[in-house]
Short mmCIF file of C-alpha atoms in Angstrom, two decimals:
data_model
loop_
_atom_site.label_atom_id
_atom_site.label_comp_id
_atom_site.label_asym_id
_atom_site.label_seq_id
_atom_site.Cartn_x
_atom_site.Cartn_y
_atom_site.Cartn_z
CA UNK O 1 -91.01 84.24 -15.72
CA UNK O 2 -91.63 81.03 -17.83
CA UNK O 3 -89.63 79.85 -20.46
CA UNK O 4 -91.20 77.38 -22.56
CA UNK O 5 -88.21 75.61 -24.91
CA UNK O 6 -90.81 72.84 -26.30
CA UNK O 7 -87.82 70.68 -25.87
CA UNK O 8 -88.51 67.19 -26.73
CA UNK O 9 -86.25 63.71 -26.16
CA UNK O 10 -86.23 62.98 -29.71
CA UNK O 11 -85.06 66.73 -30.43
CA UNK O 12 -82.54 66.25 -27.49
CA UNK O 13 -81.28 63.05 -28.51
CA UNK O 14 -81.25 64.19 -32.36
CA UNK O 15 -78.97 67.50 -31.25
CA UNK O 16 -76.97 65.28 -28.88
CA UNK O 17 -76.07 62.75 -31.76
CA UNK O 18 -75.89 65.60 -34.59
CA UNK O 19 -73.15 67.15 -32.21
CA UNK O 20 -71.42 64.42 -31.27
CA UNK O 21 -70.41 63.56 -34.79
CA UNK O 22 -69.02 66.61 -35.68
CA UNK O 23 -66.93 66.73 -32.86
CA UNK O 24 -65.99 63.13 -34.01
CA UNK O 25 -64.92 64.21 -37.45
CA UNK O 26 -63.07 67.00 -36.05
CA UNK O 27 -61.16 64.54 -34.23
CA UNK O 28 -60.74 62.65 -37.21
CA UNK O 29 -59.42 65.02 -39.49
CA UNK O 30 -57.34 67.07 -37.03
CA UNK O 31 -55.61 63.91 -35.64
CA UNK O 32 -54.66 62.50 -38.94
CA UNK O 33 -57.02 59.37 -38.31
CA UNK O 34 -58.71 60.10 -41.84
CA UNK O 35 -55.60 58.25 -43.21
CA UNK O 36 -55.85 55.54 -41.37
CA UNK O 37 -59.39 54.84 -40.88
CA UNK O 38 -61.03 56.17 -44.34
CA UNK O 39 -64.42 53.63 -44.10
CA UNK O 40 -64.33 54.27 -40.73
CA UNK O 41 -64.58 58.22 -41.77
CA UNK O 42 -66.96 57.70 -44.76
CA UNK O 43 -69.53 55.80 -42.44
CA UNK O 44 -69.95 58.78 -39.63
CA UNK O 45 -69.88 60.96 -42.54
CA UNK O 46 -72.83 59.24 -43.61
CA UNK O 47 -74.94 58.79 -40.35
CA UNK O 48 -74.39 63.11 -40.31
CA UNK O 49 -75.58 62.94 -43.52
CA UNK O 50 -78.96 61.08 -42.63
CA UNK O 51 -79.77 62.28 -39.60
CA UNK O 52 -79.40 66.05 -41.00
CA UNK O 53 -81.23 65.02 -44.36
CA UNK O 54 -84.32 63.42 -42.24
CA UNK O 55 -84.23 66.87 -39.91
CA UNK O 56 -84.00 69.32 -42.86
CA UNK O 57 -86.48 67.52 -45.48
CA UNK O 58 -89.16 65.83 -43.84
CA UNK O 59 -92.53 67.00 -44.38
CA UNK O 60 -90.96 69.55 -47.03
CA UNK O 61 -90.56 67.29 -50.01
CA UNK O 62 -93.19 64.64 -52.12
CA UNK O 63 -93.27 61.36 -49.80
CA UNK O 64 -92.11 59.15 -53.14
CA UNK O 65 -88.99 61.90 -53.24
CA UNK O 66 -88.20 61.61 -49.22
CA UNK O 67 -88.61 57.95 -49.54
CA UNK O 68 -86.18 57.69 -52.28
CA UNK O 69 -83.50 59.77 -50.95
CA UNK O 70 -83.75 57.84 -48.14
CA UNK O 71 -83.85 54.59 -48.89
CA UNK O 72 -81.11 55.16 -51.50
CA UNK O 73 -78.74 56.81 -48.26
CA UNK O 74 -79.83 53.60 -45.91
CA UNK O 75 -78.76 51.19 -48.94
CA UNK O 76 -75.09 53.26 -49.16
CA UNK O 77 -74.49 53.35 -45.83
CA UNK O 78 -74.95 49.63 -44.92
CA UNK O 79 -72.66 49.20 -48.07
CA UNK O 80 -70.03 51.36 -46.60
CA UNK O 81 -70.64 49.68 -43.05
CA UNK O 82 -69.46 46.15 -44.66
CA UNK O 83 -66.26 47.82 -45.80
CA UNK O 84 -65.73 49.66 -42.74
CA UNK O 85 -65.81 46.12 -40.98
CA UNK O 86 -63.09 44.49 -43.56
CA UNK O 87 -61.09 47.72 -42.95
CA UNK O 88 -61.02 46.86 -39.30
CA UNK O 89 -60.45 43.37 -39.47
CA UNK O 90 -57.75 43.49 -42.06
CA UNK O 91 -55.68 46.07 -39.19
CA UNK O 92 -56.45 43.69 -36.27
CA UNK O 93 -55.32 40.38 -38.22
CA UNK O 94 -52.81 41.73 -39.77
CA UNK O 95 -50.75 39.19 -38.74
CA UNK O 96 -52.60 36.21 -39.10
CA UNK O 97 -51.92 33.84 -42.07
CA UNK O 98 -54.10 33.02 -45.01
CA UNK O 99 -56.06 30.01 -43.39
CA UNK O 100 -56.83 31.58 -40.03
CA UNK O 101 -58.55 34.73 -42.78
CA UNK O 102 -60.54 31.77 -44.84
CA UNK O 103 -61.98 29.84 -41.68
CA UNK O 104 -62.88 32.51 -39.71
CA UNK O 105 -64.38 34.93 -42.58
CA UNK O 106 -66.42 32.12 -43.65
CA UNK O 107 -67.52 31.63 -39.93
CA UNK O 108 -68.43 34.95 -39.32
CA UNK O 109 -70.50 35.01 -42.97
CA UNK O 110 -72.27 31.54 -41.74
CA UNK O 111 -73.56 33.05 -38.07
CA UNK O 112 -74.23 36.38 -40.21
CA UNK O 113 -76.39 34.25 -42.75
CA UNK O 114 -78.36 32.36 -40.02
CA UNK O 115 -79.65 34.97 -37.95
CA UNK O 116 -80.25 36.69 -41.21
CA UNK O 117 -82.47 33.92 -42.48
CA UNK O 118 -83.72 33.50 -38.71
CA UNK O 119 -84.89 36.90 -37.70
CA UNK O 120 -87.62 39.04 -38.84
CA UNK O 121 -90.01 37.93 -42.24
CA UNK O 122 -88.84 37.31 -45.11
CA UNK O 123 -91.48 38.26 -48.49
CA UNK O 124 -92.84 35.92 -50.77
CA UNK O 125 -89.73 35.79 -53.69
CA UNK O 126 -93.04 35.96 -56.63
CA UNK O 127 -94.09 38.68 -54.35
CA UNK O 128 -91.08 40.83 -55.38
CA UNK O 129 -91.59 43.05 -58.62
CA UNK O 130 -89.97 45.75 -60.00
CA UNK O 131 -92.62 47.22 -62.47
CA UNK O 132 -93.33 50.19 -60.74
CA UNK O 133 -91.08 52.86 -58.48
CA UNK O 134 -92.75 51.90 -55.48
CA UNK O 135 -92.21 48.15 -56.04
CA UNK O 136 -88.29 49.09 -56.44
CA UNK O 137 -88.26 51.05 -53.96
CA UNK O 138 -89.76 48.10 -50.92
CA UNK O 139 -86.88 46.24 -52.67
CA UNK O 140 -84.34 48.53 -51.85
CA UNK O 141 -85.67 49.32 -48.16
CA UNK O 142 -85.63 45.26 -48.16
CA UNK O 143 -81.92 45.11 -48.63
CA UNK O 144 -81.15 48.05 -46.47
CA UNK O 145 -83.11 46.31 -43.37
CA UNK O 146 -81.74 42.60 -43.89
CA UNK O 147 -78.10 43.87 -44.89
CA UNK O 148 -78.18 46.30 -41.90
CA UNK O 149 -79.00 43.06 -39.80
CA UNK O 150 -76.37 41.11 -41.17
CA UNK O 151 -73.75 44.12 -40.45
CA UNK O 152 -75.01 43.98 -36.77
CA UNK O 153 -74.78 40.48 -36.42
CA UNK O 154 -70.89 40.74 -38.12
CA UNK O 155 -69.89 43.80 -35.94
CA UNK O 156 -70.80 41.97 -32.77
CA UNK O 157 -68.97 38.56 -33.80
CA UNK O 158 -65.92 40.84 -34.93
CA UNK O 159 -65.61 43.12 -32.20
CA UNK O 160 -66.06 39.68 -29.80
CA UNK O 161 -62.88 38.45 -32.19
CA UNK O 162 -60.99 41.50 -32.32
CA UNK O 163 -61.24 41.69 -27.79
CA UNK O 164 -60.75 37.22 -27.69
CA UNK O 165 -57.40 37.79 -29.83
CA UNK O 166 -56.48 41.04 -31.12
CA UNK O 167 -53.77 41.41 -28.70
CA UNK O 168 -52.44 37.84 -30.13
CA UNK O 169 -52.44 39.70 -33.22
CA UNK O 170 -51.25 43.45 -33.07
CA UNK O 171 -54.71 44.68 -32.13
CA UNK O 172 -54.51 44.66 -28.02
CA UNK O 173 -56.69 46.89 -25.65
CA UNK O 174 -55.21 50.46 -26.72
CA UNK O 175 -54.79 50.38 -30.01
CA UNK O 176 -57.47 52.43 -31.97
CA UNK O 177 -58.92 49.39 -34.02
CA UNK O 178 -59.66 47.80 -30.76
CA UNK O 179 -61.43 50.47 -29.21
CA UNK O 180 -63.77 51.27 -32.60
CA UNK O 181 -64.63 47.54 -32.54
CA UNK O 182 -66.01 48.42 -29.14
CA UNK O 183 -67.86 50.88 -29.68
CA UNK O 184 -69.06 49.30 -33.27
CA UNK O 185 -70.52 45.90 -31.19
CA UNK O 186 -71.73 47.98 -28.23
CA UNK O 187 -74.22 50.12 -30.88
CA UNK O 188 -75.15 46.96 -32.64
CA UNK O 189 -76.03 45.01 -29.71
CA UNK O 190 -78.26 48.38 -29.06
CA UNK O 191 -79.81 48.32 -32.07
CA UNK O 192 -80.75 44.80 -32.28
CA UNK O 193 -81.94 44.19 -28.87
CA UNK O 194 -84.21 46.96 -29.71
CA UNK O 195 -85.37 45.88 -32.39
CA UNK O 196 -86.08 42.35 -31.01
CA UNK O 197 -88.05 43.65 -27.79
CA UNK O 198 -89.90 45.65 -30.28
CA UNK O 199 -91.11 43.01 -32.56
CA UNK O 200 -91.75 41.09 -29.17
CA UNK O 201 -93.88 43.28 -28.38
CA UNK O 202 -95.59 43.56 -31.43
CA UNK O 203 -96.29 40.19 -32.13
CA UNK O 204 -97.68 39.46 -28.34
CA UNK O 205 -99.86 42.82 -27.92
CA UNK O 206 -102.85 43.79 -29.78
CA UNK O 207 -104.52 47.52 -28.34
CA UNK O 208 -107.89 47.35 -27.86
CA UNK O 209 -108.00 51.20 -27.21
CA UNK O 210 -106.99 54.41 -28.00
CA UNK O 211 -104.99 54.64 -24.84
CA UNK O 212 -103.39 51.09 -25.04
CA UNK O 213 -102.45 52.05 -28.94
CA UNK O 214 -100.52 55.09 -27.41
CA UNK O 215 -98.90 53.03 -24.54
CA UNK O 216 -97.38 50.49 -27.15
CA UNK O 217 -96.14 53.68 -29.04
CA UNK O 218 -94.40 55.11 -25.97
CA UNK O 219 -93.07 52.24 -25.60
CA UNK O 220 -91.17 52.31 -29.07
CA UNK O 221 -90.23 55.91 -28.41
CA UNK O 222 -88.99 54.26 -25.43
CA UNK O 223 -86.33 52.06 -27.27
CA UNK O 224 -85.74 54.26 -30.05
CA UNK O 225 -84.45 57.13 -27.39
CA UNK O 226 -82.60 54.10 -25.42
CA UNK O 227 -80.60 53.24 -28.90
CA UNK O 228 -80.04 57.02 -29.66
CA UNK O 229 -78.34 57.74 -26.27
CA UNK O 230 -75.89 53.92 -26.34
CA UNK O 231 -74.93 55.90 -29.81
CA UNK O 232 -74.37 59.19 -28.21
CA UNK O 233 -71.98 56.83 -25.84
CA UNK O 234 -70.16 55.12 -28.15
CA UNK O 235 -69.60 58.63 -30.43
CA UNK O 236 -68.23 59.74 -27.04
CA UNK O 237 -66.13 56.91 -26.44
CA UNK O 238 -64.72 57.28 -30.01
CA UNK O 239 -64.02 61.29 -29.40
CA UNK O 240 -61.75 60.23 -26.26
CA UNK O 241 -60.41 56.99 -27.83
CA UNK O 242 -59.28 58.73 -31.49
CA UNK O 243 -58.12 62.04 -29.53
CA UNK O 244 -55.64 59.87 -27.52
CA UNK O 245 -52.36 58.57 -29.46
CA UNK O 246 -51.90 54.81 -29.53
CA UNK O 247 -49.10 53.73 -27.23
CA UNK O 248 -46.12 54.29 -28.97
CA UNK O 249 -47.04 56.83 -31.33
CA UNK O 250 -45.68 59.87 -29.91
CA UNK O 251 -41.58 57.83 -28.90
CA UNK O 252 -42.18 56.89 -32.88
CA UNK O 253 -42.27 60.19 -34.05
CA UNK O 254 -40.15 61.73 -32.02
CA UNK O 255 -37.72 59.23 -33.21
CA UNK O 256 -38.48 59.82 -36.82
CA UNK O 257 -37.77 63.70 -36.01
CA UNK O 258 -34.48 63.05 -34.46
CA UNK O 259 -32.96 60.76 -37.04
CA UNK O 260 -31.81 63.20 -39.51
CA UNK O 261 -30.34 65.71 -36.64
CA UNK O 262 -28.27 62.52 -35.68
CA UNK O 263 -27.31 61.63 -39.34
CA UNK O 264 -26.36 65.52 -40.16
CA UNK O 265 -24.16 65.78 -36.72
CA UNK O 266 -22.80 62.21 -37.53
CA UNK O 267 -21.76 63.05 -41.08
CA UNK O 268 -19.87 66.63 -39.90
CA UNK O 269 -17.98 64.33 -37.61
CA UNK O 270 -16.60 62.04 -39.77
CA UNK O 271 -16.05 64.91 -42.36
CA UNK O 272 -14.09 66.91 -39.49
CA UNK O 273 -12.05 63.74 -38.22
CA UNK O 274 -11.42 62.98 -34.60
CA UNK O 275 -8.40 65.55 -34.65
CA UNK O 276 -10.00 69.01 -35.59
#
C-alpha cells in the first residue's frame, strides 16, 4: 500500500513553527510569565498571528487586500519587537545607574544605525510618494524591512550585553531574561545571515537557463527552511527555559506561604503567655 501525504518542507516547517508557538503561549499563560514578560507575549502572539494569516488567506483574497493586511501586521510586529527589546533590557539592567543606560543605549542605536544605513539599498528619497495605495503601501513594506533590520542588529548587540554582564547586573545564566535574549540573538543572527548569503548570491549570479533559474531558487528555499528550523529551536529552547522556575522562585514562595502560619502561631503564643 502507498500512502502519498504530499508533505512538503515548507508545510513541515510551517506546522512545526505553528505548533511550537502554541505550546509556547501555553507555557506562558499557565506559568504566570504573561505578567512578567507582556512584549515578550504580544510578539509570539503576533508571529502566530502571521504565519496563520499567510496559511489561511493567500491566494483567497485581492493581492492589494493580502498585501495590506500584511504589510500592516509586518509594520506592528517590528514595532512590538523594539518594545519587547526595552522590556528585556530594562529587567537585565535593572541595576545599573542612569549613565551606564545613556552610553550604552546610544551605542547600541549607533551600531543599529550603521548597519542600517550599510546593508541592503536604500530608494531614491524624491522616489518616495504617497499619492496612490500602492505607493503607501512600498512605504510601509520599506519600514517593516529596514526597522526589522535594525531590531536584528539590536537583539544581537543586546543579547551579546545581556551574556558579557547580566550576571554583574541581576540577569546571570538562569534567569529567564537571560535565556530569551538567547534565543532572541540566536534567531536574528539566522535571519540575517540569510538574508546576506541571499543577496550574495543575487548580486554575483545571473541564470542563463531555465534550470540555473530553478537552482538559484532552491537555493533560497534552502535558507528560508534553514531560518524556519533555528526558529523552531529557539521556540523550543523558550518552552524548556519559561517551563522551568528561575532559581529561587519556588524557596520564595514557599516562604511567602509560610509567613502568615508563623505570624498566626506567633500571635496565639503571646496571647496564651508562656504559662498556659
Amino acid at each position: 500500500m502507498h500512502f502519498d501525504y504530499h508533505f512538503t518542507a515548507v508545510s513541515v516547517m510551517w506546522t512545526l513553527t505553528f505548533a511550537s508557538l502554541l505550546v509556547l503561549l501555553v507555557v506562558l499563560m499557565g506559568r504566570d510569565r504573561v505578567r512578567r514578560f507582556p512584549w515578550f507575549t504580544a510578539s509570539i502572539v503576533l508571529v502566530a498571528l502571521r504565519l496563520l494569516t499567510n496559511r489561511l488567506l493567500h491566494d483567497k483574497l485581492p493581492q492589494m487586500t493580502m498585501a495590506t493586511i500584511a504589510i500592516s501586521l509586518a509594520d506592528l510586529s517590528v514595532l512590538v519587537n523594539l518594545a519587547v527589546l526595552v522590556e528585556m533590557a530594562r529587567r537585565a539592567f535593572k541595576k545599573a545607574g542612569a549613565l551606564a543606560w545613556a552610553v550604552w543605549t546610544l551605542g547600541l542605536l549607533g551600531l543599529g544605525g550603521v548597519v542600517l544605513w550599510k546593508w541592503g539599498p536604500w530608494p531614491a528619497w524624491k522616489a518616495i510618494a504617497f499619492d496612490t495605495t500602492i505607493a503607501r503601501l512600498q512605504f510601509m513594506q520599506l519600514i517593516a524591512v529596514k526597522t526589522g533590520l535594525l531590531v536584528d542588529v539590536l537583539s544581537i548587540a543586546l543579547g551579546l550585553l545581556v551574556v558579557a554582564l547580566g550576571r554583574r547586573y541581576g540577569a546571570g545564566w538562569h534567569s529567564h531574561v537571560q535565556r530569551i535574549m538567547i534565543g532572541l540573538s540566536t534567531a536574528s543572527i539566522a535571519q540575517m545571515g540569510a538574508q546576506g548569503i541571499w543577496e550574495i548570491i543575487a548580486r554575483h549570479t545571473t541564470p542563463h537557463s531555465q534550470a540555473e533559474y530553478e537552482r538559484v531558487l532552491g537555493l533560497q528555499e534552502k535558507l528560508l527552511n534553514t531560518n524556519s528550523a533555528v526558529y523552531v529551536i529557539v521556540l523550543i529552547w523558550w518552552i524548556v527555559c519559561l517551563w522551568i522556575d528561575e532559581p529561587g522562585t519556588a524557596a520564595l514562595e514557599s516562604g511567602s506561604s509560610e509567613a502568615p502560619v508563623r505570624e498566626y502561631l506567633d500571635a496565639n503564643e503571646t496571647a496564651e503567655g508562656p504559662d498556659s
